Coordinates of C-alpha atoms in Angstrom, one line a residue:
X273 CA 118.8 107.6 144.6
X274 CA 120.8 110.8 144.6
X275 CA 121.2 113.1 141.7
X276 CA 124.2 112.3 139.4
X277 CA 125.6 113.0 136.0
X278 CA 122.6 111.2 134.3
X279 CA 120.2 112.2 137.2
X280 CA 117.2 114.7 137.0
X281 CA 119.9 117.5 138.0
X282 CA 118.0 120.6 137.4
X283 CA 116.6 119.7 133.8
X284 CA 113.0 119.6 134.8
X285 CA 113.1 121.9 137.8
X286 CA 114.9 124.6 135.8
X287 CA 112.3 124.6 133.1
X288 CA 109.0 123.7 135.1
X289 CA 106.7 126.7 134.4
X290 CA 104.0 127.8 137.0
X291 CA 101.2 126.9 134.5
X292 CA 99.7 123.4 134.9
X293 CA 103.0 121.9 135.9
X294 CA 104.2 121.2 132.4
X295 CA 107.0 122.6 130.4
X296 CA 105.9 124.8 127.4
X297 CA 109.1 125.8 125.8
X298 CA 108.8 127.3 122.3
X299 CA 109.7 124.9 119.5
X300 CA 112.1 127.2 118.0
X301 CA 114.3 127.6 121.4
X302 CA 114.0 123.9 122.8
X303 CA 113.9 120.5 121.1
X304 CA 112.0 118.8 124.0
X305 CA 109.4 119.2 126.6
X306 CA 110.2 117.7 130.1
X307 CA 107.5 116.8 132.6
X308 CA 108.4 117.9 136.1
X309 CA 108.5 115.1 138.8
X310 CA 105.3 114.1 140.5
X311 CA 105.2 114.9 144.1
X312 CA 102.9 112.1 145.2
X313 CA 105.5 109.6 143.8
X314 CA 108.8 111.4 145.2
X315 CA 109.2 108.6 148.0
X316 CA 109.4 105.8 145.5
X317 CA 112.7 106.7 144.0
X318 CA 114.8 103.7 143.7
X319 CA 111.9 101.1 144.7
X320 CA 111.1 98.2 142.2
X321 CA 109.4 99.1 139.1
X322 CA 106.3 97.1 139.9
X323 CA 105.8 98.8 143.4
X324 CA 105.9 102.3 141.5
X325 CA 103.4 100.9 138.8
X326 CA 100.9 99.8 141.7
X327 CA 101.1 103.3 143.0
X328 CA 101.1 105.4 139.9
X329 CA 98.7 103.7 137.7
X330 CA 96.6 101.5 139.8
X331 CA 98.2 98.2 138.9
X332 CA 96.5 95.4 140.9
X333 CA 99.0 93.7 143.4
X334 CA 97.5 90.2 142.5
X335 CA 98.2 90.9 138.9
X336 CA 101.8 92.1 139.5
X337 CA 102.4 88.9 141.6
X338 CA 101.4 86.8 138.6
X339 CA 103.7 88.5 136.2
X340 CA 106.6 88.4 138.7
X341 CA 105.8 84.5 139.0
X342 CA 105.8 84.4 135.2
X343 CA 108.9 86.4 135.0
X344 CA 110.8 84.0 137.3
X345 CA 109.9 81.1 135.2
X346 CA 111.2 82.6 131.8
X347 CA 114.9 82.2 131.2
X348 CA 115.3 85.0 128.7
X349 CA 115.8 87.7 131.0
X350 CA 112.5 89.6 130.0
X351 CA 111.8 92.7 132.1
X352 CA 108.8 92.9 134.2
X353 CA 107.6 96.2 132.3
X354 CA 108.0 94.4 129.1
X355 CA 105.8 91.4 130.4
X356 CA 103.2 93.8 131.8
X357 CA 103.0 95.8 128.5
X358 CA 102.8 92.6 126.4
X359 CA 99.8 91.4 128.2
X360 CA 98.2 94.9 128.1
X361 CA 97.9 95.4 131.8
X362 CA 99.9 98.7 131.6
X363 CA 101.0 101.0 128.7
X364 CA 104.4 102.1 127.5
X365 CA 103.7 105.5 128.9
X366 CA 102.9 103.8 132.3
X367 CA 106.3 102.1 132.3
X368 CA 108.2 105.2 131.2
X369 CA 106.7 107.2 134.0
X370 CA 107.4 104.5 136.6
X371 CA 111.4 104.2 135.2
X372 CA 111.5 108.1 135.5
X373 CA 110.6 107.9 139.0
X374 CA 112.7 104.9 139.9
X375 CA 115.8 106.2 138.2
X376 CA 115.1 109.8 138.9
X377 CA 115.1 110.7 135.3
X378 CA 113.2 113.4 133.6
X379 CA 110.4 112.2 131.1
X380 CA 110.2 113.7 127.7
X381 CA 106.6 114.6 127.0
X382 CA 107.3 115.8 123.4
X383 CA 110.2 116.0 121.1
X384 CA 110.6 118.7 118.4
X385 CA 113.4 117.2 116.0
X386 CA 113.5 120.5 113.9
X387 CA 115.2 122.1 116.8
X388 CA 117.9 119.8 117.3
X389 CA 121.3 121.4 116.5
X390 CA 122.8 119.9 113.3
X391 CA 125.9 119.3 115.0
X392 CA 124.5 116.7 117.4
X393 CA 122.9 114.9 114.8
X394 CA 125.9 114.5 112.6
X395 CA 127.9 113.2 115.7
X396 CA 125.8 110.3 116.0
X397 CA 125.4 107.7 112.9
X398 CA 121.6 107.3 112.1
X399 CA 122.2 103.3 112.3
X400 CA 123.6 103.4 115.9
X401 CA 120.9 106.0 116.8
X402 CA 118.1 103.7 115.7
X403 CA 119.7 100.5 117.0
X404 CA 120.1 101.9 120.4
X405 CA 116.8 104.0 120.5
X406 CA 118.6 107.2 121.5
X407 CA 118.7 110.6 120.1
X408 CA 120.9 113.8 121.3
X409 CA 118.6 116.7 121.9
X410 CA 120.6 119.7 123.1
X411 CA 124.0 120.7 124.7
X412 CA 124.2 122.9 127.7
X413 CA 127.1 123.6 130.2
X414 CA 129.3 121.2 128.3
X415 CA 126.8 118.1 128.7
X416 CA 124.3 116.8 126.3
X417 CA 120.8 115.9 126.9
X418 CA 120.0 112.4 125.1
X419 CA 116.6 111.0 124.9
X420 CA 116.5 107.3 125.3
X421 CA 114.0 104.3 125.5
X422 CA 116.3 102.1 127.5
X423 CA 118.2 104.1 130.2
X424 CA 119.6 100.8 131.5
X425 CA 121.5 100.1 128.2
X426 CA 124.9 101.2 129.6
X427 CA 126.9 99.9 126.7
X428 CA 124.9 102.4 124.2
X429 CA 125.3 105.1 126.5
X430 CA 128.9 104.7 126.8
X431 CA 129.1 104.5 123.1
X432 CA 127.0 107.8 122.9
X433 CA 129.5 109.5 125.1
X434 CA 132.4 108.7 122.9
X435 CA 130.6 109.8 119.8
X436 CA 129.4 113.1 121.3
X437 CA 132.9 113.7 123.1
X438 CA 130.9 114.8 126.3
X439 CA 129.2 113.6 129.3
X440 CA 125.4 112.9 128.9
X441 CA 122.2 113.5 130.8
X442 CA 119.4 111.3 130.2
X443 CA 115.6 111.8 129.7
X444 CA 113.1 109.0 129.0
X445 CA 110.8 108.5 126.0
X446 CA 109.1 105.7 124.2
X447 CA 110.9 103.9 121.3
X448 CA 108.2 104.8 118.6
X449 CA 108.6 108.5 119.3
X450 CA 112.4 108.3 119.4
X451 CA 112.5 106.5 116.0
X452 CA 110.2 108.9 114.4
X453 CA 112.1 111.8 115.7
X454 CA 115.3 110.5 114.4
X455 CA 114.0 110.0 111.1
X456 CA 112.9 113.6 111.0
X457 CA 116.0 115.2 112.4
X458 CA 118.3 113.1 110.1
X459 CA 116.2 114.1 107.4
X460 CA 116.3 117.7 108.0
X461 CA 120.1 117.5 108.8
X462 CA 121.0 116.3 105.2
X463 CA 119.7 119.8 104.0
X464 CA 117.7 120.8 101.1
X465 CA 118.5 120.9 97.6
X466 CA 118.9 124.5 97.5
X467 CA 122.0 124.2 100.1
X468 CA 123.4 121.6 97.8
X469 CA 123.1 123.7 94.8
X470 CA 124.8 126.7 96.7
X471 CA 127.6 124.3 97.4
X472 CA 128.0 123.4 93.9
X473 CA 128.8 127.2 93.0
X474 CA 131.7 127.1 95.6
X475 CA 133.5 124.0 94.9
X476 CA 135.1 122.3 91.8
X477 CA 132.9 119.1 91.0
X478 CA 133.4 115.8 89.5
X479 CA 130.8 113.1 89.5
X480 CA 132.4 110.0 90.5
X481 CA 130.3 107.4 92.5
X482 CA 129.8 103.8 93.1
X483 CA 126.5 101.9 92.4
X484 CA 124.5 101.0 95.4
X485 CA 124.3 97.1 95.7
X486 CA 122.5 97.0 99.0
X487 CA 120.1 99.9 99.8
X488 CA 121.6 102.2 102.2
X489 CA 119.8 105.0 104.0
X490 CA 120.6 108.3 102.2
X491 CA 120.3 110.1 105.6
X492 CA 123.8 108.3 106.6
X493 CA 125.4 110.4 103.8
X494 CA 125.4 113.5 105.4
X495 CA 129.2 114.0 105.2
X496 CA 129.6 112.5 101.8
X497 CA 132.5 114.6 100.2
X498 CA 131.1 114.8 96.8
X499 CA 128.7 117.8 96.1
X500 CA 126.9 116.2 93.2
X501 CA 126.2 113.1 95.3
X502 CA 124.8 115.2 98.2
X503 CA 122.5 117.2 95.7
X504 CA 121.0 114.0 94.2
X505 CA 120.5 112.4 97.6
X506 CA 118.9 115.7 99.0
X507 CA 116.5 115.9 96.0
X508 CA 115.5 112.3 96.8
X509 CA 115.0 113.0 100.3
X510 CA 113.2 116.0 100.0
X511 CA 110.9 114.2 97.2
X512 CA 110.2 111.6 99.8
X513 CA 109.5 114.0 102.7
X514 CA 107.3 116.1 100.4
X515 CA 105.2 113.0 99.1
X516 CA 106.3 113.6 95.7
X517 CA 105.2 110.8 93.4
X518 CA 107.9 111.9 90.6
X519 CA 110.9 113.8 90.0
X520 CA 111.6 115.7 86.6
X521 CA 115.1 116.7 85.6
X522 CA 114.6 118.8 82.5
X523 CA 117.5 120.4 80.5
X524 CA 116.7 123.4 78.5
X525 CA 118.8 125.7 76.3
X526 CA 120.4 127.9 79.2
X527 CA 118.9 126.2 82.5
X528 CA 118.5 122.9 84.1
X529 CA 115.0 122.5 85.9
X530 CA 114.0 120.1 88.6
X531 CA 110.3 119.6 89.3
X532 CA 108.3 117.4 91.6
X533 CA 104.9 116.0 91.1
X534 CA 102.9 116.2 94.4
X535 CA 99.1 115.1 94.6
X536 CA 99.1 115.3 90.8
X537 CA 100.5 118.7 90.0
X538 CA 104.0 119.7 89.1
X539 CA 106.1 122.3 91.3
X540 CA 109.4 123.8 90.3
X541 CA 111.8 123.1 93.0
X542 CA 115.3 124.1 92.0
X543 CA 117.5 125.4 89.0
X544 CA 120.9 123.9 89.3
X545 CA 123.6 125.6 87.2
X546 CA 123.6 124.4 83.6
X547 CA 127.4 123.6 83.6
X548 CA 126.6 120.6 86.1
X549 CA 123.9 119.0 84.2
X550 CA 126.1 116.1 82.9
X551 CA 127.3 115.4 86.2
X552 CA 123.8 115.4 87.8
X553 CA 122.7 113.2 84.9
X554 CA 125.7 110.6 85.1
X555 CA 125.2 110.6 88.9
X556 CA 121.3 109.4 88.5
X557 CA 122.3 106.8 85.8
X558 CA 125.1 105.4 87.7
X559 CA 122.6 104.8 90.8
X560 CA 120.2 103.3 88.3
X561 CA 122.7 101.1 86.6
X562 CA 122.4 102.7 83.2
X563 CA 124.9 103.1 80.4
X564 CA 126.4 106.7 81.2
X565 CA 128.1 106.6 77.7
X566 CA 125.0 106.1 75.9
X567 CA 123.1 109.4 75.3
X568 CA 121.3 109.1 72.1
X569 CA 118.8 106.4 72.9
X570 CA 116.1 106.1 75.7
X571 CA 117.0 104.0 78.8
X572 CA 115.1 102.6 81.7
X573 CA 116.4 101.7 85.0
X574 CA 115.7 101.3 88.7
X575 CA 117.0 102.4 92.0
X576 CA 116.4 101.1 95.3
X577 CA 117.4 103.1 98.4
X578 CA 116.1 103.8 102.0
X579 CA 115.4 107.3 102.8
X580 CA 114.5 108.1 106.5
X581 CA 113.8 104.5 107.3
X582 CA 111.5 104.1 104.2
X583 CA 112.3 101.5 101.6
X584 CA 111.9 103.3 98.3
X585 CA 111.9 102.0 94.8
X586 CA 112.4 104.3 92.0
X587 CA 112.0 103.8 88.3
X588 CA 114.2 105.9 86.1
X589 CA 113.4 106.6 82.7
X590 CA 115.6 108.9 80.3
X591 CA 115.1 110.3 76.8
X592 CA 117.4 112.3 74.6
X593 CA 116.3 115.9 74.0
X594 CA 117.4 118.8 72.0
X595 CA 119.4 120.2 75.0
X596 CA 120.4 117.0 76.7
X597 CA 119.0 114.0 78.5
X598 CA 115.7 114.2 80.2
X599 CA 115.1 112.1 83.4
X600 CA 111.9 111.1 85.0
X601 CA 112.1 109.3 88.4
X602 CA 108.8 107.6 89.6
X603 CA 109.0 107.0 93.5
X604 CA 107.3 104.0 94.8
X605 CA 107.6 103.7 98.8
X606 CA 107.7 100.0 99.4
X607 CA 107.0 100.3 103.2
X608 CA 103.9 102.3 102.6
X609 CA 100.9 100.9 104.0
X610 CA 98.2 99.2 101.6
X611 CA 94.9 101.4 101.7
X612 CA 91.6 99.4 102.5
X613 CA 88.7 99.6 100.4
X614 CA 87.2 101.9 103.1
X615 CA 89.9 104.4 102.7
X616 CA 89.4 105.1 98.9
X617 CA 86.7 107.6 99.0
X618 CA 83.9 105.4 98.0
X619 CA 80.4 106.5 98.5
X620 CA 78.2 104.0 100.4
X621 CA 76.4 102.9 97.4
X622 CA 79.6 102.2 95.3
X623 CA 81.4 100.6 98.2
X624 CA 78.7 98.1 98.6
X625 CA 78.4 97.4 94.9
X626 CA 82.3 97.0 94.6
X627 CA 82.4 94.8 97.6
X628 CA 79.6 92.4 96.1
X629 CA 81.6 92.5 92.7
X630 CA 85.1 91.5 94.1
X631 CA 83.2 88.6 96.0
X632 CA 82.2 86.9 92.9
X633 CA 83.7 83.7 91.6
X634 CA 84.1 84.6 87.9
X635 CA 83.8 87.5 85.6
X636 CA 85.8 90.5 84.7
X637 CA 86.1 93.8 86.7
X638 CA 87.9 96.7 85.0
X639 CA 89.2 99.9 86.4
X640 CA 89.8 102.7 84.1
X641 CA 91.2 106.2 84.1
X642 CA 94.3 108.1 82.7
X643 CA 97.7 107.4 84.3
X644 CA 98.1 108.5 87.6
X645 CA 94.4 108.1 88.5
X646 CA 95.0 105.5 91.3
X647 CA 93.9 102.4 89.2
X648 CA 96.6 100.1 90.8
X649 CA 96.0 101.2 94.1
X650 CA 92.3 100.5 93.8
X651 CA 93.1 97.0 92.5
X652 CA 95.6 96.2 95.5
X653 CA 92.9 97.2 97.9
X654 CA 90.4 94.9 96.1
X655 CA 92.8 92.1 96.5
X656 CA 93.7 92.8 100.1
X657 CA 89.9 92.7 100.9
X658 CA 89.5 89.3 99.3
X659 CA 92.9 87.7 100.2
X660 CA 92.4 84.6 102.1
X661 CA 94.4 81.4 102.8
X662 CA 91.5 79.4 100.7
X663 CA 92.1 81.6 97.6
X664 CA 95.0 81.2 95.2
X665 CA 95.4 84.8 93.9
X666 CA 98.1 85.5 91.0
X667 CA 99.2 89.0 89.6
X668 CA 101.2 90.0 86.6
X669 CA 102.2 93.6 86.7
X670 CA 104.5 96.0 85.4
X671 CA 106.0 96.8 87.6
X672 CA 105.1 95.1 91.0
X673 CA 104.6 98.1 93.0
X674 CA 103.3 96.6 96.4
X675 CA 104.1 93.2 98.2
X676 CA 101.1 91.4 99.0
X677 CA 101.6 88.5 101.7
X678 CA 100.2 85.3 100.2
X679 CA 99.7 86.6 96.7
X680 CA 101.7 85.1 93.8
X681 CA 103.1 88.4 91.8
X682 CA 104.8 88.3 88.5
X683 CA 106.9 91.2 86.9
X684 CA 106.5 91.7 83.2
X685 CA 109.8 91.3 81.4
X686 CA 109.7 91.9 77.7
X687 CA 113.4 91.0 77.2
X688 CA 112.5 87.4 77.7
X689 CA 108.8 87.5 76.1
X690 CA 107.2 87.5 79.6
X691 CA 104.3 89.7 78.5
X692 CA 101.0 90.2 80.1
X693 CA 99.4 87.8 77.6
X694 CA 102.2 85.1 77.9
X695 CA 102.0 85.5 81.7
X696 CA 98.2 85.3 81.7
X697 CA 98.2 82.2 79.6
X698 CA 100.7 80.6 82.1
X699 CA 98.5 81.3 85.0
X700 CA 95.6 79.2 83.8
X701 CA 97.8 76.2 84.3
X702 CA 98.5 77.3 88.1
X703 CA 94.9 76.7 89.2
X704 CA 93.9 80.2 90.3
X705 CA 90.9 81.6 91.8
X706 CA 91.5 85.4 91.3
X707 CA 93.8 86.9 88.7
X708 CA 95.0 90.3 88.3
X709 CA 96.5 91.7 85.0
X710 CA 98.2 95.0 85.1
X711 CA 96.7 96.3 82.0
X712 CA 94.8 95.0 78.9
X713 CA 96.8 96.4 76.1
X714 CA 95.9 94.2 73.1
X715 CA 93.5 91.8 71.7
X716 CA 95.4 88.9 72.9
X717 CA 95.6 89.8 76.5
X718 CA 91.8 90.7 76.2
X719 CA 90.7 87.6 74.7
X720 CA 92.8 85.4 77.3
X721 CA 91.5 87.4 80.2
X722 CA 87.9 86.9 78.8
X723 CA 88.4 83.2 78.5
X724 CA 89.7 83.0 82.1
X725 CA 86.6 84.8 83.4
X726 CA 84.2 82.3 81.6
X727 CA 86.0 79.3 82.9
X728 CA 85.3 80.3 86.5
X729 CA 88.2 82.8 87.4
X730 CA 87.6 86.3 88.7
X731 CA 89.8 88.6 86.8
X732 CA 90.8 92.2 87.6
X733 CA 92.4 94.6 85.2
X734 CA 92.8 98.1 83.9
X735 CA 92.3 99.8 80.7
X736 CA 93.0 103.5 79.5
X737 CA 89.6 105.2 79.0
X738 CA 87.9 108.3 80.2
X739 CA 84.8 106.8 81.6
X740 CA 83.2 103.4 82.4
X741 CA 81.3 103.1 79.1
X742 CA 84.4 103.9 77.2
X743 CA 86.2 100.6 78.3
X744 CA 83.7 98.6 76.4
X745 CA 84.1 100.4 73.3
X746 CA 88.1 100.0 73.8
X747 CA 87.7 96.3 74.1
X748 CA 85.4 96.2 70.9
X749 CA 88.1 98.4 69.2
X750 CA 90.7 95.7 70.1
X751 CA 88.6 93.5 67.8
X752 CA 87.1 91.3 70.8
X753 CA 83.6 90.0 69.8
X754 CA 81.0 91.9 71.4
X755 CA 79.1 88.7 72.8
X756 CA 82.3 87.8 74.7
X757 CA 82.4 91.3 76.1
X758 CA 78.9 91.0 77.2
X759 CA 79.2 87.6 78.7
X760 CA 82.2 88.3 80.8
X761 CA 82.2 91.8 82.1
X762 CA 80.6 92.4 85.5
X763 CA 81.6 95.6 86.5
X764 CA 83.6 98.9 85.4
X765 CA 85.0 101.4 87.6
X766 CA 86.2 104.7 86.3
X767 CA 88.0 107.0 88.7
X768 CA 89.8 110.1 89.1
X769 CA 92.0 111.6 92.0
X770 CA 91.3 115.0 93.5
X771 CA 93.3 116.8 96.1
X772 CA 91.7 117.2 99.5
X773 CA 91.4 120.4 101.2
X774 CA 93.7 121.1 104.2
X775 CA 91.8 120.9 107.3
X776 CA 93.8 123.6 109.0
X777 CA 93.3 126.4 106.6
X778 CA 90.1 125.7 104.2
X779 CA 88.0 128.6 104.2
X780 CA 83.9 128.4 104.0
X781 CA 82.1 130.5 101.4
X782 CA 78.7 130.7 99.8
X783 CA 79.0 129.6 96.0
X784 CA 77.2 131.3 93.2
X785 CA 74.7 129.7 90.9
X786 CA 77.3 129.5 88.1
X787 CA 79.9 128.1 90.3
X788 CA 77.3 125.2 91.5
X789 CA 76.4 124.6 87.7
X790 CA 80.0 123.8 87.0
X791 CA 79.4 120.5 88.9
X792 CA 76.0 119.9 87.9
X793 CA 74.2 121.2 91.1
X794 CA 71.2 123.1 90.5
X795 CA 69.2 124.7 93.4
X796 CA 65.4 124.7 93.5
X797 CA 63.6 128.0 93.9
X798 CA 63.8 129.2 97.6
X799 CA 66.1 126.3 98.3
X800 CA 69.0 127.5 100.8
X801 CA 72.4 127.8 99.2
X802 CA 74.8 125.7 101.1
X803 CA 78.4 126.9 102.3
X804 CA 81.2 125.1 100.7
X805 CA 85.2 125.5 101.2
X806 CA 87.9 126.9 99.0
X807 CA 91.7 126.5 99.4
X808 CA 93.7 129.1 101.2
X809 CA 97.1 127.8 102.2
X810 CA 99.3 127.1 105.4
X811 CA 102.7 126.0 106.4
X812 CA 101.1 122.5 107.0
X813 CA 100.2 122.3 103.4
X814 CA 103.1 123.9 101.8
X815 CA 100.9 126.8 101.3
X816 CA 98.8 125.0 98.5
X817 CA 95.8 124.8 100.5
X818 CA 95.5 121.0 99.8
X819 CA 96.9 117.9 101.6
X820 CA 96.6 114.4 100.3
X821 CA 94.1 112.9 97.7
X822 CA 91.0 111.0 97.4
X823 CA 89.1 109.2 94.6
X824 CA 86.1 110.1 92.7
X825 CA 84.3 107.3 91.1
X826 CA 81.8 106.2 88.3
X827 CA 80.9 102.5 88.9
X828 CA 78.9 100.9 86.1
X829 CA 77.3 97.3 86.7
X830 CA 76.6 95.3 83.7
X831 CA 72.7 95.1 84.0
X832 CA 70.6 93.0 81.3
X833 CA 69.8 96.3 79.5
X834 CA 73.5 97.4 79.1
X835 CA 74.5 93.8 78.1
X836 CA 71.9 94.0 75.3
X837 CA 73.3 97.3 74.0
X838 CA 76.9 95.8 74.2
X839 CA 75.6 92.9 72.0
X840 CA 74.2 95.6 69.5
X841 CA 77.7 97.4 69.5
X842 CA 76.2 100.8 70.3
X843 CA 78.2 103.7 71.1
X844 CA 79.3 104.5 74.5
X845 CA 77.2 107.5 75.1
X846 CA 74.2 105.3 74.7
X847 CA 75.7 102.6 77.2
X848 CA 76.2 105.3 79.6
X849 CA 72.6 106.8 79.5
X850 CA 71.3 103.4 80.1
X851 CA 73.8 102.8 83.1
X852 CA 72.7 106.1 84.7
X853 CA 68.9 105.2 84.3
X854 CA 70.0 102.2 86.5
X855 CA 71.4 104.3 89.3
X856 CA 75.1 105.0 88.1
X857 CA 76.6 108.0 89.5
X858 CA 78.8 110.0 87.2
X859 CA 82.4 111.2 88.1
X860 CA 81.1 114.7 88.1
X861 CA 78.2 113.8 90.5
X862 CA 80.5 112.0 92.7
X863 CA 83.0 114.9 92.8
X864 CA 80.0 117.4 93.2
X865 CA 79.1 115.1 96.6
X866 CA 82.8 115.8 97.9
X867 CA 82.6 119.4 97.1
X868 CA 79.2 119.8 99.1
X869 CA 80.7 117.7 102.1
X870 CA 83.7 120.1 102.2
X871 CA 86.1 117.7 101.1
X872 CA 87.6 119.1 98.0
X873 CA 86.8 122.2 95.8
X874 CA 84.8 123.0 92.6
X875 CA 88.0 124.0 90.9
X876 CA 89.4 120.4 91.7
X877 CA 86.6 118.5 90.4
X878 CA 86.3 120.7 87.2
X879 CA 89.9 120.2 86.7
X880 CA 89.9 116.2 86.6
X881 CA 86.5 115.9 85.1
X882 CA 86.8 118.2 82.0
X883 CA 86.1 115.2 79.7
X884 CA 83.6 113.8 81.7
X885 CA 81.5 117.0 81.8
X886 CA 81.5 117.1 78.1
X887 CA 80.2 113.4 78.0
X888 CA 77.7 114.1 80.6
X889 CA 76.3 116.9 78.2
X890 CA 75.8 114.3 75.5
X891 CA 74.0 111.9 77.8
X892 CA 71.7 114.5 79.1

């Protein structure tokens, strides 16, 4: 096959280096790395794909024959490459290499979306790019290089030519890489909030917008004409990209402040001009379906959108303050993958105990901790672990944060008197095996949950206390009889989230005795002082020194001694002391273990366990 408009031309040859036969173009100068042609396969250009696969990756001729026979029997036009990948005889990478040889097209070994010119990204709508699995990469000599997953989709390529207004050259890449690169490229092309704020200074603004009935991808709105809309969209997009859990829009006397909560801590992002406060807040309220005329009362709403292909549910809360309405938006990524029990950071001891507890047929398991400590994530991981076709699992939540296949999930709705207590009472008539209650807030909910556990149901729920022993005191404070608490509880898990050190920039150092004492570690005379790590900061972790979070845990099982203490209605310190005698590890001790293994820092553990440290002092 001779070189043509979409042939190899000089694309790979012009860029092929002398080192190891691979292109190593700097990310800042080129958005793609192209593999040069393989000399040993040069004579196979234009040959059938199966023949090339036999030569390039050692596909057995007999196996190829079986797949060709199967292909001829099918009437759906399936390609031989798809069949071979489907039965795992070859990989997608093998097929792409064979296609590049057959069609004399270069093979993209890596794509760097941040180096793609914005003009090319804006020329091709994101919906078309994703549907066609193609992405423009760079322009050279009046032609545009386009990465595609299917170089034989001529209709899509013709559309790309019309959109770009130029002839195209092709390179081949796999669909997953292209879609990932599309999301990153279009996310970057929308710009950051700072750019939108700069635009506000230049233009006359008026916040006029339509509510979104169907979730639309915000990255499609690159050319939206209203700067206020662009600002709010860019804030939401940036928050998702930076893994923010909350967006705070806070009015003060002379300024408007926007902050993101990332890994549990708030970071200042931008300060839009104060004069645009009303327009920005009105835009958010319109998106959330709130009354923009009501500024004296708190309001709650919800926004559902797509950002870079992610389905995001946003809970919006407004309250009136002295200098205007304050807005907090909680971001929930509906497309995020549920964590497994093994991914939560449990020690080996705690994992085995938790696995045994959730396998029981009845009883109450409580997860406790402050807001934002990961309680709901832990409960979902437990349900995901035990979710089987032979179990009837029901949940009542506020709100439903993740969709669990095969689980009946109900959302609290106070407007129609669908409370935790009323929902839980109705559940008992639904023949459940396992019940999850989002939170035990009052005596009525607590008593129904206890009765459910005593009548053969496993109940999982949360309460707000500082440690595991405090959950018992909280139930008694709700006027639940101690004998009911003692007979129904099987385990209590207290937890906190600590930021994990960035693996690229963490620095080893030797701690002092005083530093180790902060997390309860005491060295024996002559014992070697271990090296631990401190945070530094690099571009990968946004110069924070941390990336992601993990849990530290305090898991208390209800032993006979603890049960007797509950019946006597003793204080939580006495209960905790007894639990620790039976092997319970406190939050601070679990955190100390993560420090010593290089996962987090002393400062992080001390930050999240300050209350627990004081409680430990009383226990010891």
